[in-house]
Amino acid sequence: MWLRSIFLKTLRDYRVAILGWGIGMGLVVISPMASVAALVTTPQARHQLISLAATFAWNADPVAVDTIGGYATFKIGIFIFLIALWPLLAGSRMLRGEEDRGSLDVLLSLPRPRLSVALEKLAAMWTALFVMGVLIGLLAFAGGKKFGGDFGLGDALFYGLNLALICAVIGSLALLISQFTQEQGPAAGWTAGLLLVFIVLDMVHRVVPNSDWISRLSPIYYYNLSKPLVPSYGVNAGAMVLLLALAAVIAGSAVWLFVRRDVGGTVPLPRWLRLPERNVSRALPVGDWSLGSVYARSLGMIAMPAFWWTLGTAAFAGWMVYAVQLIETKLATLLSGSPAFTSLIKNLGGGDVSVNAGFLSAMFFFLPLFVMAFAVTQVNRWSADEQDGRLELVLATPQPRPAVLLGRFAALATATVAISVITLIASAGAAAAAGLNVDSGHLAAATLGVIPLGLLIAAIGYLAAGWLRTAADTGLLSFLLAAWFFISFIGPELKLPDATLRLSAFYYYGTPLLHGLQLTSVLGVLVVTAVALGLGALRFANKDIGV
Amino acid sequence: MAAIIEVEKLTKSYGGKRGIADVSLQVEEGEVFGFLGPNGAGKTTTIRLLMALLHADSGTARIAGLDCWKESVAIKRLIGYIPGEPALDPNLTGGQILEYFAHLRGGVDQSYLEQLIQRFDLDTSRKFRQYSTGNKRKVVLIQAFMHRPRLLILDEPTSGLDPLNQQEFDRMVKDVRDEGRTVFLSSHVLSEVEKTCTRVGIIRDGSLVRIGGMAEVSAIKRYEITITFADPVPVETFKTLDGVAEVESLNHGHGVRLAMQGPADAVIKAAARYPVVSLTSHEPSLEDIFLRYYQADGAPAKEPQSVA
């Protein structure tokens, strides 16, 4: 049945994404609902939560944040970027991805108009988004029921529909941009850049008075005009219709261009927008630093992702250091009125939560998580390179196998150190700018202390890659990361035994912002890393490649 | 001449699946050795064992007297390699890829590298992902030849190349041979093997079924003679003659098509008794030999009886 039409076949291709993304994003919406009750146990705490949310108005409109639906809507805020990732990728891949693979040529050889092929694929993407929206709505409704929300099923479904509509706009935009790019990657990149611009434009009116006209240029603004999980605020039907119309116009333009251009080609840009004609060249690159060795090439490969991860991690740490001083009073009131939140911060921060350093220490708990997640992405790349045969010709050169693996690991270690050092510089700068008195030695310990943990998960990943295929290796590392995080995040509340808590790598990170690094813990992590890396290199030296 | 490749009872299986079993062969220094076999026969497994990308279950493989597994790094200084399904970093340009591999090999003669780029007319400024199949193949070919290796191990090297570039490849293999270097070449393109190789080995279902010089392999070949007569001739005249494997009557007895295995002397003498209009003889290609060895039952094909 699923292979009877292009529409059904495309929908079938989306089935895992529909379930995975729909349920995953539904859980993202539910998660903040669980914490509202713990945050508003006293009128003072409720008042402070509202006040604190107002401080973060740049993130989202702080409407009824002391309610389940309002708090969830507020918390999602700029995380719309995360939710829009799937449509962004799906839109850029829908036609251009198939052209890259050559499969569109076969599809278009069928006695079927090009317009119908494009429309069926587009309809499948929109249907997938709609089903995802329904799933998110149903999960939001279930979350509301569980945690005492005051919104109904219809409100929750409208919430899902609103998300689906903004995602349809972003997906259609990616589809349109892909008509102008030779590959799907640049289309996804340009769309992601535009999405960021839209998010920032939408923020403007919440930060700068009388600047609504700027925010109206962003589709995100119209998405935010509806807050169905806040019954008193409700749905802005006009805004939703506008989003639908926008998606239709953008997607229609993309399809119109597609049926008129060469398959495998791009829509010709006006002469003044075109890049200069590239001449045929037979020259060889001379003095390219990234081509000198396996290490240098690995560093060249990792440079761009490391840049973005550094930017994100350093910005997070810097902002936390800067903001903690600004919200000190409100935070103290909120913590004093919320034992559960206090306990959580105490478990993560490891100290007296009445001081800034305690809250900051809790926030810095996320730094090793970011760096370890970065390491997982790079292990995934190593494993995929082997699985896809990209190591075969490298291993046909006189390079010892362990040297190839260690070269890659060394590049990852270099990037990890760079992320940590730049995060330290950003945090120290932010502390100085905010006038926050933080022990510089402890700050260095908190930022540089993430390096051993990043290397640890990478070494485990390289070792596991000796046996597992890419998906299984990445899945194992993601599971390990999630399990460690759960043990350290929730474990103390669940009164897990100390032996269990010690199973988590985060345990050995400790609370360096308050207490500095524990040398024995760091050494222990480094020893385990060295052993795992040594075994990984040994395994790689003796395994069949690409089998 | 000394053997540069020595393989003795080499065996490799993938779990329960067959790879190769007891493959033994020798390739002399300076020869161009063709390695023939259908898909899944074990050509690539043999090559990947020589390249130390796979570890043999048993048996030995040596190149230039060095153990392929234990001394693989030293061996790879001597080898240029083209894999069956080459994959390279899609984000590097052709020029960057060649420069990178030149560095990994400890440097190459840049003027020779530039000469190869000119010979294949390669645009080095495009990213690997943007190349056509043929141009991707050119990059891989150049990286295999650019350091003037003593031994070239090439797995289906011309797949995707246009005829002009195939000719260029043939010339390069000839140059290599003239310089006394060695080529181990697996291929489906039998005409290519016929043109370039001095010896061939045929592998099927993981076992080497035949190995020898081109002439020796050709000795097992059959050839075809077609004779047209002015008047009908009884087909029985040819059925029992020496060297005749099959007989087919053509054009209501005015002609015969003979599948021959052996000398044609008896056929020529028998045909001379009748008024002959024309006589043509076809040399079989390696394709014919190849197909004979890969008939379904596994053993070399039985010689069929004559049919009329």
Tab-separated table of N, CA, C and O in Angstrom, chain A residues 100 182-183 185-186 278-288 290-295 297-298 301 381 388-401 541-547, chain B residues 12 14 48 51-55 69 73 76-77 79 81-83 86-92 95-96 98-101 103-105 110 113-114 117-118 121-126 129-130 140 143:
chain	number	residue	atom	x	y	z
A	100	ASP	N	20.964	14.980	-5.764
A	100	ASP	CA	22.347	14.637	-5.391
A	100	ASP	C	22.605	13.152	-5.575
A	100	ASP	O	23.644	12.734	-6.057
A	182	GLN	N	23.469	24.074	-5.446
A	182	GLN	CA	23.818	22.858	-6.175
A	182	GLN	C	23.688	21.620	-5.286
A	182	GLN	O	23.496	20.520	-5.766
A	183	GLU	N	23.782	21.830	-3.960
A	183	GLU	CA	23.711	20.708	-3.021
A	183	GLU	C	22.747	21.032	-1.901
A	183	GLU	O	22.401	22.184	-1.685
A	185	GLY	N	23.300	20.619	1.365
A	185	GLY	CA	23.961	21.177	2.548
A	185	GLY	C	23.877	22.692	2.613
A	185	GLY	O	23.419	23.248	3.618
A	186	PRO	N	24.304	23.382	1.559
A	186	PRO	CA	24.209	24.841	1.595
A	186	PRO	C	22.765	25.342	1.754
A	186	PRO	O	22.525	26.350	2.419
A	278	ARG	N	34.094	30.168	-12.747
A	278	ARG	CA	35.277	29.488	-12.238
A	278	ARG	C	36.021	28.870	-13.420
A	278	ARG	O	35.442	28.119	-14.196
A	279	ASN	N	37.269	29.223	-13.549
A	279	ASN	CA	38.044	28.675	-14.661
A	279	ASN	C	38.540	27.278	-14.323
A	279	ASN	O	38.779	26.967	-13.159
A	280	VAL	N	38.677	26.466	-15.367
A	280	VAL	CA	39.262	25.137	-15.158
A	280	VAL	C	40.701	25.318	-14.692
A	280	VAL	O	41.429	26.164	-15.212
A	281	SER	N	41.058	24.569	-13.670
A	281	SER	CA	42.405	24.721	-13.136
A	281	SER	C	43.068	23.359	-13.001
A	281	SER	O	42.414	22.374	-12.662
A	282	ARG	N	44.353	23.327	-13.270
A	282	ARG	CA	45.099	22.093	-13.053
A	282	ARG	C	46.182	22.295	-12.004
A	282	ARG	O	47.098	21.506	-11.876
A	283	ALA	N	46.013	23.392	-11.251
A	283	ALA	CA	47.026	23.706	-10.231
A	283	ALA	C	46.806	22.852	-8.994
A	283	ALA	O	45.711	22.359	-8.738
A	284	LEU	N	47.881	22.706	-8.231
A	284	LEU	CA	47.806	21.973	-6.970
A	284	LEU	C	47.904	22.965	-5.822
A	284	LEU	O	48.615	23.969	-5.926
A	285	PRO	N	47.173	22.712	-4.728
A	285	PRO	CA	47.262	23.648	-3.605
A	285	PRO	C	48.652	23.566	-2.976
A	285	PRO	O	49.151	22.477	-2.730
A	286	VAL	N	49.239	24.689	-2.755
A	286	VAL	CA	50.578	24.701	-2.156
A	286	VAL	C	50.484	25.364	-0.785
A	286	VAL	O	49.836	26.383	-0.622
A	287	GLY	N	51.101	24.742	0.196
A	287	GLY	CA	51.159	25.343	1.529
A	287	GLY	C	49.859	25.289	2.296
A	287	GLY	O	49.657	26.090	3.213
A	288	ASP	N	48.958	24.380	1.939
A	288	ASP	CA	47.715	24.220	2.711
A	288	ASP	C	48.047	23.453	3.996
A	288	ASP	O	48.381	22.264	3.946
A	290	SER	N	46.346	22.198	6.243
A	290	SER	CA	45.486	21.093	6.671
A	290	SER	C	45.733	19.803	5.901
A	290	SER	O	45.046	18.814	6.125
A	291	LEU	N	46.701	19.800	4.969
A	291	LEU	CA	46.914	18.608	4.143
A	291	LEU	C	48.226	17.893	4.460
A	291	LEU	O	48.600	16.938	3.792
A	292	GLY	N	48.904	18.357	5.499
A	292	GLY	CA	50.248	17.848	5.775
A	292	GLY	C	50.309	16.498	6.460
A	292	GLY	O	51.309	15.794	6.343
A	293	SER	N	49.275	16.137	7.181
A	293	SER	CA	49.311	14.876	7.934
A	293	SER	C	47.886	14.479	8.296
A	293	SER	O	46.947	15.256	8.087
A	294	VAL	N	47.745	13.270	8.832
A	294	VAL	CA	46.411	12.828	9.256
A	294	VAL	C	45.895	13.755	10.354
A	294	VAL	O	44.720	14.149	10.358
A	295	TYR	N	46.773	14.152	11.285
A	295	TYR	CA	46.365	15.055	12.365
A	295	TYR	C	45.890	16.397	11.795
A	295	TYR	O	44.821	16.894	12.160
A	297	ARG	N	44.867	17.120	8.773
A	297	ARG	CA	43.626	16.961	7.998
A	297	ARG	C	42.428	16.790	8.943
A	297	ARG	O	41.356	17.344	8.708
A	298	SER	N	42.644	16.037	10.023
A	298	SER	CA	41.560	15.824	10.992
A	298	SER	C	41.185	17.142	11.649
A	298	SER	O	40.003	17.420	11.884
A	301	MET	N	39.104	19.092	9.304
A	301	MET	CA	37.728	18.573	9.234
A	301	MET	C	36.889	19.026	10.433
A	301	MET	O	35.701	19.266	10.332
A	381	ARG	N	31.513	10.616	13.302
A	381	ARG	CA	32.127	10.914	12.008
A	381	ARG	C	33.261	9.920	11.698
A	381	ARG	O	33.421	9.475	10.560
A	388	ASP	N	31.932	3.917	5.556
A	388	ASP	CA	31.678	4.329	4.174
A	388	ASP	C	32.916	4.191	3.285
A	388	ASP	O	32.898	4.630	2.137
A	389	GLY	N	33.984	3.632	3.816
A	389	GLY	CA	35.162	3.338	2.996
A	389	GLY	C	36.120	4.500	2.816
A	389	GLY	O	37.044	4.420	2.009
A	390	ARG	N	35.914	5.598	3.569
A	390	ARG	CA	36.775	6.762	3.354
A	390	ARG	C	38.157	6.610	3.999
A	390	ARG	O	39.031	7.428	3.786
A	391	LEU	N	38.328	5.556	4.808
A	391	LEU	CA	39.647	5.339	5.407
A	391	LEU	C	40.509	4.425	4.545
A	391	LEU	O	41.705	4.307	4.754
A	392	GLU	N	39.871	3.766	3.570
A	392	GLU	CA	40.566	2.709	2.832
A	392	GLU	C	41.815	3.230	2.111
A	392	GLU	O	42.883	2.621	2.184
A	393	LEU	N	41.670	4.352	1.412
A	393	LEU	CA	42.834	4.867	0.677
A	393	LEU	C	43.870	5.459	1.625
A	393	LEU	O	45.071	5.414	1.337
A	394	VAL	N	43.426	6.017	2.747
A	394	VAL	CA	44.391	6.528	3.739
A	394	VAL	C	45.206	5.365	4.279
A	394	VAL	O	46.432	5.458	4.427
A	395	LEU	N	44.541	4.243	4.525
A	395	LEU	CA	45.243	3.081	5.067
A	395	LEU	C	46.066	2.354	4.000
A	395	LEU	O	46.813	1.443	4.317
A	396	ALA	N	45.900	2.761	2.746
A	396	ALA	CA	46.731	2.191	1.687
A	396	ALA	C	48.042	2.953	1.565
A	396	ALA	O	48.896	2.594	0.762
A	397	THR	N	48.180	4.036	2.329
A	397	THR	CA	49.455	4.775	2.356
A	397	THR	C	50.284	4.228	3.529
A	397	THR	O	49.731	3.563	4.415
A	398	PRO	N	51.579	4.507	3.528
A	398	PRO	CA	52.407	3.934	4.613
A	398	PRO	C	52.200	4.630	5.952
A	398	PRO	O	53.128	5.175	6.532
A	399	GLN	N	50.973	4.650	6.429
A	399	GLN	CA	50.649	5.207	7.749
A	399	GLN	C	50.231	4.047	8.646
A	399	GLN	O	49.294	3.323	8.302
A	400	PRO	N	50.892	3.877	9.800
A	400	PRO	CA	50.451	2.810	10.699
A	400	PRO	C	49.009	3.063	11.140
A	400	PRO	O	48.621	4.208	11.380
A	401	ARG	N	48.237	1.990	11.231
A	401	ARG	CA	46.825	2.161	11.605
A	401	ARG	C	46.646	2.917	12.923
A	401	ARG	O	45.817	3.820	13.004
A	541	ALA	N	44.043	-1.568	14.988
A	541	ALA	CA	45.218	-2.083	14.271
A	541	ALA	C	45.021	-3.522	13.816
A	541	ALA	O	45.708	-3.990	12.913
A	542	ASN	N	44.084	-4.220	14.431
A	542	ASN	CA	43.945	-5.657	14.142
A	542	ASN	C	42.622	-6.050	13.511
A	542	ASN	O	42.363	-7.228	13.317
A	543	LYS	N	41.784	-5.090	13.218
A	543	LYS	CA	40.450	-5.450	12.714
A	543	LYS	C	40.392	-5.412	11.184
A	543	LYS	O	41.256	-4.807	10.536
A	544	ASP	N	39.387	-6.061	10.652
A	544	ASP	CA	39.106	-5.952	9.226
A	544	ASP	C	38.457	-4.599	8.976
A	544	ASP	O	37.491	-4.237	9.658
A	545	ILE	N	38.953	-3.876	7.992
A	545	ILE	CA	38.430	-2.542	7.714
A	545	ILE	C	37.200	-2.630	6.806
A	545	ILE	O	37.201	-3.344	5.812
A	546	GLY	N	36.174	-1.881	7.200
A	546	GLY	CA	34.987	-1.773	6.353
A	546	GLY	C	34.151	-3.033	6.280
A	546	GLY	O	33.381	-3.218	5.342
A	547	VAL	N	34.285	-3.920	7.263
A	547	VAL	CA	33.490	-5.166	7.255
A	547	VAL	C	32.423	-5.074	8.326
A	547	VAL	O	32.718	-4.685	9.438
B	12	LYS	N	39.970	-16.695	3.619
B	12	LYS	CA	39.277	-15.675	4.414
B	12	LYS	C	37.769	-15.908	4.311
B	12	LYS	O	37.220	-16.049	3.225
B	14	TYR	N	33.865	-14.516	6.037
B	14	TYR	CA	33.203	-13.458	6.803
B	14	TYR	C	32.138	-14.117	7.655
B	14	TYR	O	31.021	-14.327	7.179
B	48	ARG	N	42.085	-6.976	-0.932
B	48	ARG	CA	42.063	-6.316	0.385
B	48	ARG	C	42.933	-7.075	1.392
B	48	ARG	O	43.448	-6.482	2.328
B	51	MET	N	46.352	-5.870	0.665
B	51	MET	CA	46.509	-4.494	1.167
B	51	MET	C	46.438	-4.418	2.692
B	51	MET	O	46.454	-3.319	3.252
B	52	ALA	N	46.332	-5.573	3.367
B	52	ALA	CA	46.244	-5.622	4.838
B	52	ALA	C	45.032	-4.849	5.367
B	52	ALA	O	45.053	-4.354	6.483
B	53	LEU	N	43.992	-4.771	4.551
B	53	LEU	CA	42.747	-4.182	5.050
B	53	LEU	C	41.913	-5.271	5.715
B	53	LEU	O	41.018	-4.990	6.513
B	54	LEU	N	42.196	-6.507	5.352
B	54	LEU	CA	41.566	-7.666	5.986
B	54	LEU	C	42.657	-8.563	6.540
B	54	LEU	O	43.778	-8.582	6.024
B	55	HIS	N	42.321	-9.315	7.568
B	55	HIS	CA	43.255	-10.240	8.189
B	55	HIS	C	42.878	-11.659	7.755
B	55	HIS	O	41.733	-12.075	7.946
B	69	TRP	N	50.544	-8.686	6.274
B	69	TRP	CA	49.886	-8.194	7.486
B	69	TRP	C	50.886	-7.569	8.451
B	69	TRP	O	50.716	-6.430	8.886
B	73	VAL	N	53.094	-1.614	6.646
B	73	VAL	CA	53.512	-0.221	6.420
B	73	VAL	C	54.667	-0.173	5.421
B	73	VAL	O	54.663	0.657	4.493
B	76	LYS	N	53.368	-0.828	1.955
B	76	LYS	CA	52.575	0.241	1.333
B	76	LYS	C	53.445	1.359	0.764
B	76	LYS	O	52.959	2.175	-0.013
B	77	ARG	N	54.717	1.372	1.160
B	77	ARG	CA	55.629	2.320	0.511
B	77	ARG	C	55.884	1.915	-0.944
B	77	ARG	O	56.269	2.725	-1.761
B	79	ILE	N	53.557	0.360	-2.911
B	79	ILE	CA	52.313	0.060	-3.634
B	79	ILE	C	51.528	1.319	-3.992
B	79	ILE	O	51.469	2.270	-3.227
B	81	TYR	N	47.482	1.955	-5.038
B	81	TYR	CA	46.275	1.132	-4.877
B	81	TYR	C	45.035	1.876	-5.361
B	81	TYR	O	44.859	3.063	-5.097
B	82	ILE	N	44.200	1.145	-6.051
B	82	ILE	CA	42.871	1.666	-6.391
B	82	ILE	C	41.843	0.684	-5.862
B	82	ILE	O	41.813	-0.478	-6.270
B	83	PRO	N	40.992	1.117	-4.919
B	83	PRO	CA	39.964	0.207	-4.404
B	83	PRO	C	38.818	0.056	-5.397
B	83	PRO	O	38.650	0.886	-6.297
B	86	PRO	N	36.032	3.376	-4.641
B	86	PRO	CA	36.799	4.408	-3.945
B	86	PRO	C	35.906	5.464	-3.299
B	86	PRO	O	34.932	5.914	-3.906
B	87	ALA	N	36.202	5.794	-2.052
B	87	ALA	CA	35.465	6.854	-1.349
B	87	ALA	C	36.501	7.820	-0.790
B	87	ALA	O	37.456	7.407	-0.152
B	88	LEU	N	36.303	9.087	-1.078
B	88	LEU	CA	37.236	10.098	-0.592
B	88	LEU	C	36.443	11.231	0.038
B	88	LEU	O	35.220	11.316	-0.139
B	89	ASP	N	37.146	12.078	0.764
B	89	ASP	CA	36.477	13.187	1.438
B	89	ASP	C	35.759	14.057	0.404
B	89	ASP	O	36.404	14.690	-0.439
B	90	PRO	N	34.426	14.111	0.454
B	90	PRO	CA	33.691	14.824	-0.592
B	90	PRO	C	33.902	16.333	-0.568
B	90	PRO	O	33.619	17.008	-1.543
B	91	ASN	N	34.418	16.840	0.549
B	91	ASN	CA	34.557	18.300	0.665
B	91	ASN	C	35.915	18.813	0.215
B	91	ASN	O	36.140	20.020	0.210
B	92	LEU	N	36.826	17.913	-0.137
B	92	LEU	CA	38.129	18.355	-0.634
B	92	LEU	C	38.087	18.442	-2.159
B	92	LEU	O	37.368	17.684	-2.809
B	95	GLY	N	42.578	18.575	-6.310
B	95	GLY	CA	43.948	18.996	-6.025
B	95	GLY	C	44.312	18.777	-4.567
B	95	GLY	O	45.422	18.322	-4.255
B	96	GLN	N	43.392	19.104	-3.673
B	96	GLN	CA	43.671	18.917	-2.237
B	96	GLN	C	43.850	17.440	-1.907
B	96	GLN	O	44.715	17.068	-1.108
B	98	LEU	N	44.927	15.059	-3.898
B	98	LEU	CA	46.221	14.591	-4.409
B	98	LEU	C	47.366	15.102	-3.529
B	98	LEU	O	48.312	14.372	-3.238
B	99	GLU	N	47.246	16.355	-3.091
B	99	GLU	CA	48.284	16.937	-2.235
B	99	GLU	C	48.333	16.212	-0.882
B	99	GLU	O	49.411	15.923	-0.358
B	100	TYR	N	47.146	15.921	-0.346
B	100	TYR	CA	47.067	15.225	0.952
B	100	TYR	C	47.731	13.847	0.866
B	100	TYR	O	48.581	13.494	1.690
B	101	PHE	N	47.379	13.095	-0.171
B	101	PHE	CA	47.955	11.750	-0.303
B	101	PHE	C	49.449	11.812	-0.624
B	101	PHE	O	50.209	10.928	-0.230
B	103	HIS	N	51.445	13.999	0.656
B	103	HIS	CA	52.072	14.187	1.977
B	103	HIS	C	52.095	12.879	2.761
B	103	HIS	O	53.095	12.558	3.400
B	104	LEU	N	50.976	12.136	2.716
B	104	LEU	CA	50.926	10.883	3.471
B	104	LEU	C	51.959	9.877	2.949
B	104	LEU	O	52.372	8.975	3.664
B	105	ARG	N	52.354	10.051	1.689
B	105	ARG	CA	53.360	9.157	1.116
B	105	ARG	C	54.762	9.720	1.287
B	105	ARG	O	55.713	9.205	0.718
B	110	GLN	N	56.583	16.460	-7.881
B	110	GLN	CA	55.479	17.347	-8.260
B	110	GLN	C	55.341	17.481	-9.778
B	110	GLN	O	54.222	17.564	-10.278
B	113	LEU	N	53.510	14.539	-11.004
B	113	LEU	CA	52.099	14.650	-10.618
B	113	LEU	C	51.365	15.610	-11.560
B	113	LEU	O	50.264	15.311	-12.046
B	114	GLU	N	51.997	16.736	-11.836
B	114	GLU	CA	51.369	17.703	-12.752
B	114	GLU	C	51.213	17.105	-14.152
B	114	GLU	O	50.217	17.354	-14.840
B	117	ILE	N	48.198	14.914	-14.154
B	117	ILE	CA	46.974	15.737	-14.186
B	117	ILE	C	46.708	16.202	-15.616
B	117	ILE	O	45.562	16.194	-16.081
B	118	GLN	N	47.772	16.593	-16.300
B	118	GLN	CA	47.625	17.010	-17.702
B	118	GLN	C	47.176	15.831	-18.564
B	118	GLN	O	46.296	15.975	-19.413
B	121	ASP	N	43.699	15.296	-18.047
B	121	ASP	CA	42.913	16.503	-18.253
B	121	ASP	C	41.951	16.727	-17.079
B	121	ASP	O	40.752	16.953	-17.269
B	122	LEU	N	42.515	16.665	-15.883
B	122	LEU	CA	41.684	16.771	-14.670
B	122	LEU	C	41.612	18.216	-14.183
B	122	LEU	O	42.644	18.878	-14.055
B	123	ASP	N	40.394	18.680	-13.923
B	123	ASP	CA	40.204	19.995	-13.294
B	123	ASP	C	40.362	19.784	-11.783
B	123	ASP	O	39.505	19.193	-11.138
B	124	THR	N	41.453	20.273	-11.228
B	124	THR	CA	41.762	19.991	-9.815
B	124	THR	C	41.040	20.932	-8.851
B	124	THR	O	41.159	20.774	-7.643
B	125	SER	N	40.306	21.896	-9.383
B	125	SER	CA	39.723	22.903	-8.483
B	125	SER	C	38.316	22.535	-8.020
B	125	SER	O	37.721	23.240	-7.210
B	126	ARG	N	37.758	21.464	-8.535
B	126	ARG	CA	36.386	21.094	-8.133
B	126	ARG	C	36.421	20.178	-6.923
B	126	ARG	O	37.354	19.406	-6.733
B	129	ARG	N	32.946	15.804	-4.449
B	129	ARG	CA	31.524	15.486	-4.572
B	129	ARG	C	30.919	16.039	-5.866
B	129	ARG	O	29.886	15.575	-6.314
B	130	GLN	N	31.578	17.058	-6.432
B	130	GLN	CA	31.030	17.676	-7.642
B	130	GLN	C	31.515	16.989	-8.917
B	130	GLN	O	31.016	17.285	-9.993
B	140	VAL	N	41.396	9.121	-8.421
B	140	VAL	CA	41.861	7.903	-7.749
B	140	VAL	C	43.006	7.264	-8.537
B	140	VAL	O	43.977	6.778	-7.959
B	143	GLN	N	46.218	9.323	-7.941
B	143	GLN	CA	46.839	9.112	-6.626
B	143	GLN	C	47.550	7.755	-6.565
B	143	GLN	O	48.497	7.589	-5.813
